[in-house]
Short mmCIF file of C-alpha atoms and ligand atoms in Angstrom, two decimals:
data_model
loop_
_atom_site.label_atom_id
_atom_site.label_comp_id
_atom_site.label_asym_id
_atom_site.label_seq_id
_atom_site.Cartn_x
_atom_site.Cartn_y
_atom_site.Cartn_z
CA MET A 1 0.16 -0.05 -0.04
CA PHE A 2 1.59 3.40 -0.98
CA ASP A 3 4.78 1.75 -1.74
CA ASN A 4 6.03 4.73 -4.10
CA LEU A 5 5.06 7.34 -1.34
CA SER A 6 6.86 5.28 1.32
CA GLU A 7 9.84 4.67 -1.33
CA LYS A 8 10.01 8.55 -1.68
CA LEU A 9 9.87 9.46 1.94
CA ASP A 10 12.73 6.92 2.63
CA LYS A 11 14.52 8.54 0.16
CA ALA A 12 14.03 12.11 1.47
CA PHE A 13 15.58 10.61 4.91
CA HIS A 14 18.27 9.80 3.52
CA ILE A 15 19.21 13.31 3.17
CA LEU A 16 19.54 13.59 6.75
CA LYS A 17 20.62 10.30 7.63
CA GLY A 18 23.99 10.69 5.06
CA HIS A 19 25.55 13.54 7.07
CA GLY A 20 27.67 13.71 10.21
CA LYS A 21 26.54 17.15 10.96
CA ILE A 22 23.41 18.53 10.14
CA THR A 23 22.70 21.93 9.00
CA GLU A 24 19.24 23.93 8.35
CA VAL A 25 20.14 23.63 4.64
CA ASN A 26 19.77 19.87 5.26
CA VAL A 27 16.63 19.68 6.98
CA ALA A 28 14.99 22.35 4.36
CA ASP A 29 16.34 19.93 1.42
CA THR A 30 14.60 16.86 3.38
CA LEU A 31 11.04 18.86 3.81
CA LYS A 32 11.29 19.99 0.16
CA GLU A 33 11.46 16.13 -0.80
CA VAL A 34 8.78 15.21 1.70
CA ARG A 35 6.52 17.79 -0.08
CA ARG A 36 7.26 16.44 -3.29
CA ALA A 37 6.53 12.93 -2.28
CA LEU A 38 3.30 14.02 -1.10
CA LEU A 39 2.50 15.84 -4.02
CA ASP A 40 3.43 12.89 -6.09
CA ALA A 41 0.90 10.78 -4.05
CA ASP A 42 -1.78 13.35 -5.24
CA VAL A 43 -1.96 14.88 -2.22
CA ASN A 44 -3.24 18.67 -2.63
CA PHE A 45 -0.82 21.33 -2.90
CA LYS A 46 -1.94 23.26 0.30
CA ILE A 47 -2.39 20.64 2.01
CA ALA A 48 1.36 19.61 1.29
CA LYS A 49 2.54 22.77 1.82
CA ASP A 50 0.91 23.23 5.30
CA PHE A 51 1.92 19.86 6.03
CA THR A 52 6.01 20.86 5.75
CA THR A 53 5.27 24.22 7.22
CA LYS A 54 4.08 22.67 10.48
CA VAL A 55 6.73 19.96 10.61
CA LYS A 56 9.32 22.57 9.95
CA GLU A 57 7.82 24.32 13.23
CA LYS A 58 8.08 21.49 15.07
CA ALA A 59 11.65 20.64 14.16
CA ILE A 60 12.58 24.21 15.28
CA GLY A 61 10.91 23.88 18.39
CA GLU A 62 12.46 20.72 19.13
CA ASN A 63 15.83 21.84 17.94
CA VAL A 64 16.28 19.17 15.79
CA LEU A 65 19.88 20.22 15.11
CA THR A 66 21.10 19.49 18.31
CA THR A 67 19.74 16.15 18.60
CA LEU A 68 22.00 12.95 18.56
CA GLN A 69 19.73 11.47 15.76
CA PRO A 70 18.16 14.17 14.14
CA GLY A 71 16.79 11.74 10.99
CA GLN A 72 15.18 9.57 13.43
CA LEU A 73 13.51 12.78 14.87
CA MET A 74 12.44 14.10 11.65
CA VAL A 75 10.77 10.68 10.69
CA LYS A 76 9.18 10.46 13.90
CA LEU A 77 7.79 14.28 13.27
CA VAL A 78 6.59 13.47 9.80
CA LYS A 79 5.06 10.31 11.13
CA ASP A 80 2.93 12.52 13.86
CA GLU A 81 1.88 15.10 11.42
CA LEU A 82 0.71 12.33 8.96
CA THR A 83 -1.23 10.63 11.64
CA GLU A 84 -2.79 13.96 12.71
CA LEU A 85 -3.82 15.11 8.98
CA MET A 86 -5.59 11.38 8.63
CA GLY A 87 -7.43 12.07 11.80
CA GLY A 88 -5.54 11.54 14.87
CA ASP A 89 -7.61 8.71 16.86
CA ALA A 90 -9.41 5.92 14.97
CA THR A 91 -13.43 6.51 15.32
CA GLY A 92 -15.71 3.94 15.73
CA ILE A 93 -19.16 3.48 14.37
CA ASN A 94 -22.08 4.94 16.23
CA LEU A 95 -24.68 1.86 16.84
CA SER A 96 -27.15 3.70 18.95
CA GLY A 97 -30.03 3.39 17.23
CA ASN A 98 -32.93 0.60 17.58
CA PRO A 99 -32.44 -0.26 14.88
CA THR A 100 -29.12 1.58 13.94
CA VAL A 101 -29.62 3.20 10.83
CA ILE A 102 -26.73 3.09 8.28
CA LEU A 103 -27.02 5.16 4.78
CA MET A 104 -24.36 4.21 2.30
CA SER A 105 -23.88 7.38 -0.15
CA GLY A 106 -21.40 7.58 -3.00
CA LEU A 107 -20.77 7.60 -6.85
CA GLN A 108 -21.43 4.35 -9.18
CA GLY A 109 -18.61 2.16 -8.93
CA SER A 110 -16.92 3.53 -5.79
CA GLY A 111 -17.58 -0.23 -3.92
CA LYS A 112 -21.12 0.78 -2.04
CA THR A 113 -22.50 -2.29 -2.87
CA THR A 114 -19.60 -4.36 -1.92
CA PHE A 115 -18.83 -2.35 1.24
CA SER A 116 -22.58 -2.38 2.18
CA GLY A 117 -21.97 -6.18 2.60
CA LYS A 118 -18.77 -6.08 3.89
CA LEU A 119 -20.13 -3.83 6.93
CA ALA A 120 -23.01 -6.05 7.44
CA ASN A 121 -20.80 -9.00 7.49
CA TYR A 122 -18.50 -7.24 10.06
CA LEU A 123 -21.31 -6.09 12.52
CA LYS A 124 -22.82 -9.71 12.33
CA THR A 125 -19.70 -11.80 13.23
CA LYS A 126 -17.42 -9.41 14.97
CA LYS A 127 -20.26 -6.92 16.87
CA ASN A 128 -22.85 -9.80 17.27
CA LYS A 129 -25.66 -7.88 15.51
CA LYS A 130 -28.47 -8.88 13.34
CA PRO A 131 -28.29 -6.36 10.14
CA LEU A 132 -30.67 -5.85 7.21
CA LEU A 133 -29.37 -4.91 4.14
CA VAL A 134 -31.86 -2.22 1.99
CA ALA A 135 -31.59 -2.14 -1.93
CA CYS A 136 -32.68 1.38 -2.84
CA ASP A 137 -31.11 1.55 -6.18
CA ILE A 138 -34.27 1.74 -8.39
CA TYR A 139 -32.40 2.39 -11.55
CA ARG A 140 -30.31 -0.56 -11.86
CA PRO A 141 -32.13 -3.85 -11.54
CA ALA A 142 -28.61 -5.46 -11.73
CA ALA A 143 -27.09 -3.33 -8.39
CA ILE A 144 -30.55 -5.05 -6.62
CA ASN A 145 -29.43 -8.66 -7.74
CA GLN A 146 -25.83 -7.79 -6.73
CA LEU A 147 -26.93 -7.03 -2.99
CA HIS A 148 -29.18 -10.39 -3.11
CA VAL A 149 -25.97 -12.34 -4.16
CA VAL A 150 -23.81 -10.41 -1.17
CA GLY A 151 -26.44 -10.82 1.07
CA GLY A 152 -26.57 -14.79 0.10
CA GLN A 153 -22.77 -14.92 0.77
CA ILE A 154 -22.72 -13.70 4.38
CA GLY A 155 -26.23 -14.84 5.36
CA VAL A 156 -27.73 -11.62 5.54
CA GLU A 157 -31.44 -10.59 4.72
CA VAL A 158 -31.87 -7.91 2.15
CA TYR A 159 -35.06 -6.10 1.76
CA SER A 160 -36.25 -4.91 -1.60
CA GLU A 161 -39.55 -3.90 -3.02
CA GLU A 162 -39.66 -4.65 -7.05
CA GLY A 163 -41.44 -2.19 -9.13
CA ASN A 164 -41.57 0.78 -6.17
CA ARG A 165 -39.65 3.58 -7.60
CA ASN A 166 -39.80 5.34 -4.43
CA PRO A 167 -36.37 5.12 -2.54
CA VAL A 168 -37.66 6.96 0.42
CA GLU A 169 -40.62 4.77 0.95
CA ILE A 170 -38.44 1.48 0.27
CA ALA A 171 -36.18 2.84 2.93
CA GLN A 172 -39.09 3.51 5.41
CA ASN A 173 -40.53 0.29 4.68
CA ALA A 174 -37.12 -1.48 5.33
CA ILE A 175 -36.72 0.06 8.80
CA LYS A 176 -40.74 -0.89 9.69
CA HIS A 177 -39.54 -4.65 8.52
CA ALA A 178 -36.48 -4.26 10.61
CA LYS A 179 -38.77 -3.35 13.72
CA ALA A 180 -41.27 -5.96 13.07
CA ASN A 181 -38.35 -8.78 12.82
CA GLY A 182 -35.77 -8.02 15.15
CA PHE A 183 -32.87 -6.45 13.06
CA ASN A 184 -30.99 -4.03 15.10
CA VAL A 185 -28.95 -2.68 11.95
CA VAL A 186 -30.54 -1.30 8.73
CA ILE A 187 -27.79 -0.77 6.15
CA VAL A 188 -29.34 1.17 3.47
CA ASP A 189 -27.67 0.83 -0.08
CA THR A 190 -28.32 3.83 -2.30
CA ALA A 191 -27.84 4.66 -6.20
CA GLY A 192 -25.18 6.19 -7.21
CA ARG A 193 -24.16 7.77 -10.80
CA LEU A 194 -21.06 8.16 -12.55
CA ALA A 195 -20.65 11.63 -11.58
CA VAL A 196 -22.23 14.29 -8.91
CA ASP A 197 -25.35 15.14 -10.29
CA GLU A 198 -28.33 17.18 -8.95
CA GLU A 199 -31.00 14.28 -9.34
CA MET A 200 -28.96 11.79 -7.03
CA MET A 201 -28.21 14.53 -4.77
CA ASN A 202 -31.63 15.69 -4.14
CA GLU A 203 -32.83 11.98 -4.10
CA ILE A 204 -29.98 10.83 -1.65
CA ALA A 205 -30.75 13.75 0.55
CA ASN A 206 -34.81 13.00 0.63
CA VAL A 207 -33.96 9.45 1.74
CA HIS A 208 -31.31 11.05 4.13
CA LYS A 209 -34.22 13.44 5.80
CA ALA A 210 -36.63 10.79 5.81
CA ILE A 211 -34.96 8.10 7.81
CA GLN A 212 -32.61 9.98 9.80
CA PRO A 213 -29.90 7.81 9.97
CA GLN A 214 -27.24 7.22 12.94
CA GLU A 215 -24.47 7.02 10.55
CA THR A 216 -24.50 8.33 6.93
CA LEU A 217 -21.17 6.84 5.48
CA PHE A 218 -19.37 8.04 2.32
CA VAL A 219 -17.80 5.58 0.09
CA VAL A 220 -15.06 6.33 -2.53
CA ASP A 221 -12.56 4.87 -4.51
CA ALA A 222 -9.14 5.31 -3.35
CA MET A 223 -7.83 5.00 -6.92
CA THR A 224 -9.49 8.69 -7.67
CA GLY A 225 -7.10 10.56 -5.79
CA GLN A 226 -8.01 14.47 -5.60
CA ASP A 227 -11.51 13.61 -7.71
CA ALA A 228 -12.05 11.16 -4.55
CA VAL A 229 -11.42 14.65 -2.36
CA ASN A 230 -13.73 16.72 -4.71
CA THR A 231 -16.58 14.12 -4.59
CA ALA A 232 -16.25 14.04 -0.90
CA LYS A 233 -16.73 17.67 -0.67
CA ALA A 234 -20.06 17.53 -2.97
CA PHE A 235 -21.52 15.00 -0.93
CA ASN A 236 -20.43 16.20 2.35
CA ASP A 237 -21.86 19.76 1.32
CA ARG A 238 -25.07 18.20 0.89
CA LEU A 239 -25.25 15.12 3.60
CA ASN A 240 -23.02 16.64 6.44
CA PHE A 241 -22.16 12.88 6.40
CA ASP A 242 -20.40 11.04 9.50
CA GLY A 243 -17.29 9.11 8.27
CA VAL A 244 -15.59 8.24 4.75
CA ILE A 245 -15.08 4.70 3.65
CA LEU A 246 -12.07 4.26 1.43
CA THR A 247 -12.23 1.29 -1.00
CA LYS A 248 -9.65 -0.42 -3.20
CA LEU A 249 -6.76 0.33 -0.95
CA ASP A 250 -5.36 -3.12 -2.11
CA GLY A 251 -5.06 -1.63 -5.88
CA ASP A 252 -2.22 0.69 -6.84
CA THR A 253 -3.22 3.82 -5.17
CA ARG A 254 -0.80 6.52 -4.51
CA GLY A 255 -2.35 7.77 -1.13
CA GLY A 256 -3.40 11.25 -2.03
CA ALA A 257 -7.13 10.44 -0.90
CA ALA A 258 -6.18 8.74 2.20
CA ILE A 259 -4.05 11.54 3.11
CA SER A 260 -6.19 14.81 1.98
CA ILE A 261 -9.96 13.99 2.78
CA LYS A 262 -10.05 14.54 6.38
CA SER A 263 -8.66 18.05 6.19
CA VAL A 264 -10.94 18.88 3.27
CA VAL A 265 -13.90 17.58 4.87
CA ASP A 266 -13.27 17.26 8.45
CA LYS A 267 -14.58 13.74 8.72
CA PRO A 268 -12.75 10.89 9.71
CA ILE A 269 -11.95 7.83 7.68
CA LYS A 270 -13.82 5.25 9.47
CA PHE A 271 -13.19 1.91 7.71
CA ILE A 272 -11.01 0.70 4.29
CA GLY A 273 -11.57 -1.84 1.81
CA THR A 274 -8.76 -3.78 0.84
CA GLY A 275 -10.39 -6.38 -1.98
CA GLU A 276 -13.30 -7.87 -3.44
CA LYS A 277 -13.85 -10.40 -0.69
CA MET A 278 -16.28 -9.84 2.09
CA GLU A 279 -13.70 -10.27 4.69
CA ALA A 280 -11.65 -7.48 3.12
CA ILE A 281 -12.65 -4.32 5.58
CA ASP A 282 -10.55 -3.04 8.26
CA VAL A 283 -11.02 0.01 10.58
CA PHE A 284 -8.93 2.72 9.96
CA TYR A 285 -6.42 3.85 12.30
CA PRO A 286 -4.25 6.76 11.14
CA ASN A 287 -1.49 5.82 13.38
CA ARG A 288 -1.11 2.46 11.87
CA MET A 289 -1.56 3.90 8.42
CA SER A 290 1.40 6.44 8.80
CA GLU A 291 3.28 3.88 10.40
CA ARG A 292 3.16 1.73 7.57
CA ILE A 293 3.76 4.45 5.01
CA LEU A 294 6.86 5.26 6.92
CA GLY A 295 7.82 1.76 7.91
P1 GDP B 1 -21.03 0.35 -6.19
O1 GDP B 1 -21.72 0.50 -7.82
O2 GDP B 1 -20.56 1.67 -5.82
O3 GDP B 1 -21.79 -0.46 -5.45
O4 GDP B 1 -19.87 -0.42 -6.53
P2 GDP B 1 -19.52 -2.09 -6.23
O5 GDP B 1 -19.72 -2.48 -4.83
O6 GDP B 1 -20.54 -2.62 -7.21
O7 GDP B 1 -17.66 -2.08 -6.66
C1 GDP B 1 -17.64 -1.63 -7.78
C2 GDP B 1 -15.91 -2.83 -8.44
O8 GDP B 1 -15.30 -2.48 -7.29
C3 GDP B 1 -16.91 -4.23 -8.26
O9 GDP B 1 -16.17 -4.92 -9.18
C4 GDP B 1 -16.38 -4.81 -6.63
O10 GDP B 1 -15.65 -6.19 -6.46
C5 GDP B 1 -14.96 -3.74 -6.77
N1 GDP B 1 -14.50 -3.53 -5.41
C6 GDP B 1 -15.18 -3.19 -4.31
N2 GDP B 1 -14.66 -2.53 -3.30
C7 GDP B 1 -12.97 -3.01 -3.43
C8 GDP B 1 -12.08 -3.13 -2.81
O11 GDP B 1 -11.71 -2.77 -1.61
N3 GDP B 1 -11.01 -3.48 -3.56
C9 GDP B 1 -11.04 -4.11 -4.85
N4 GDP B 1 -9.93 -4.45 -5.59
N5 GDP B 1 -12.09 -3.90 -5.61
C10 GDP B 1 -13.32 -3.33 -5.02
#
C-alpha cells in the first residue's frame, strides 16, 4: 500500500541520515523532498505545503539540529503529522439506534454495494448484530441483484421492493420490517451515478431526511486521488455525512485520498476496503497507516 510514497519519503530522509553534522539546509532539503513525495502521491498542493510548514515549526521547536539522531526525530515528526492529518485517533461507528440506521452514499462503482455487504458481515460476525441490507437503487435492477448475491454469501437478509420507484418509501418500509423482525442494524444501499449530479443528490438527501440515519457513510474509490476528495466535498456539502469509507486500497493507489480527505471535509475515515472479498474490510487507524507509510 502506497509503496511509491513510502519509497520517496525514505529517500527524503536519506539526506539527513547521510550527514555527520546536520545543517538547516539539510533539514530544508529533506522537507522539500517530503513535500514533493506528498505531491507525487496526489496530495493537494496547499495541504502538502501546510504539512511541511508544520513539521518545520516542530523541528525548530525540538531543536532538531542539536539532537543526537536528527534523522530519526524528523521521521517521528513527519509520522506524527501524517497521523494528525489523517484524523488522529480511530473513530468507531455509532451503533446507538434501535435499529441503528446506516445510509451508504457515493458514486456508482465506488464500491458501495460491496462495502454494504462487508459492513453487514463485520457487524454480524464481530459485533454480534443482526443486520438487514436494503436495496434502494431503483434504476439498476443489476444493483439490486448484486446486493441479493452479497447477502446470500454472508447469510444476511436483503430487503427490496420490486417495482417500487420511491427510494424514500422503500427505506422507510425496510426500517418498519427491521423493527417488526428483530433486526438491530439497517444498512441502506443507495443509487450512485458516474458523476455528481443534482438528481442523485436530491434523491439521497430526501432519503437521508426521511430516515434520519445514525451514520451516513460516504464511500469513495481511493484510486481516484484528488477526484475522490472533490467528490467527498460535494457529498458532504449536501449530506453532512459522518464518515468516509475508502475502498480499493489494495490496488495501486498513490495515497493522496487517504491523506487529504480528512482535512478537506473534516470527517474521519472510518473503514477501508482492501479487496473484493467480504472479509476485506479494516477499521481505519491513522497511526497504523502512517506507521505503514513510513515503515
Ligand atoms: P457500487 O456501484 O458503488 O455499488 O460499487 P460495487 O460495490 O459494485 O463495486 C464496484 C467494483 O469494485 C466491483 O467490481 C467490486 O468488486 C470492486 N471493489 C469494491 N471494493 C473493492 C476493494 O476494496 N478492492 C478491490 N480491489 N475491488 C473492490
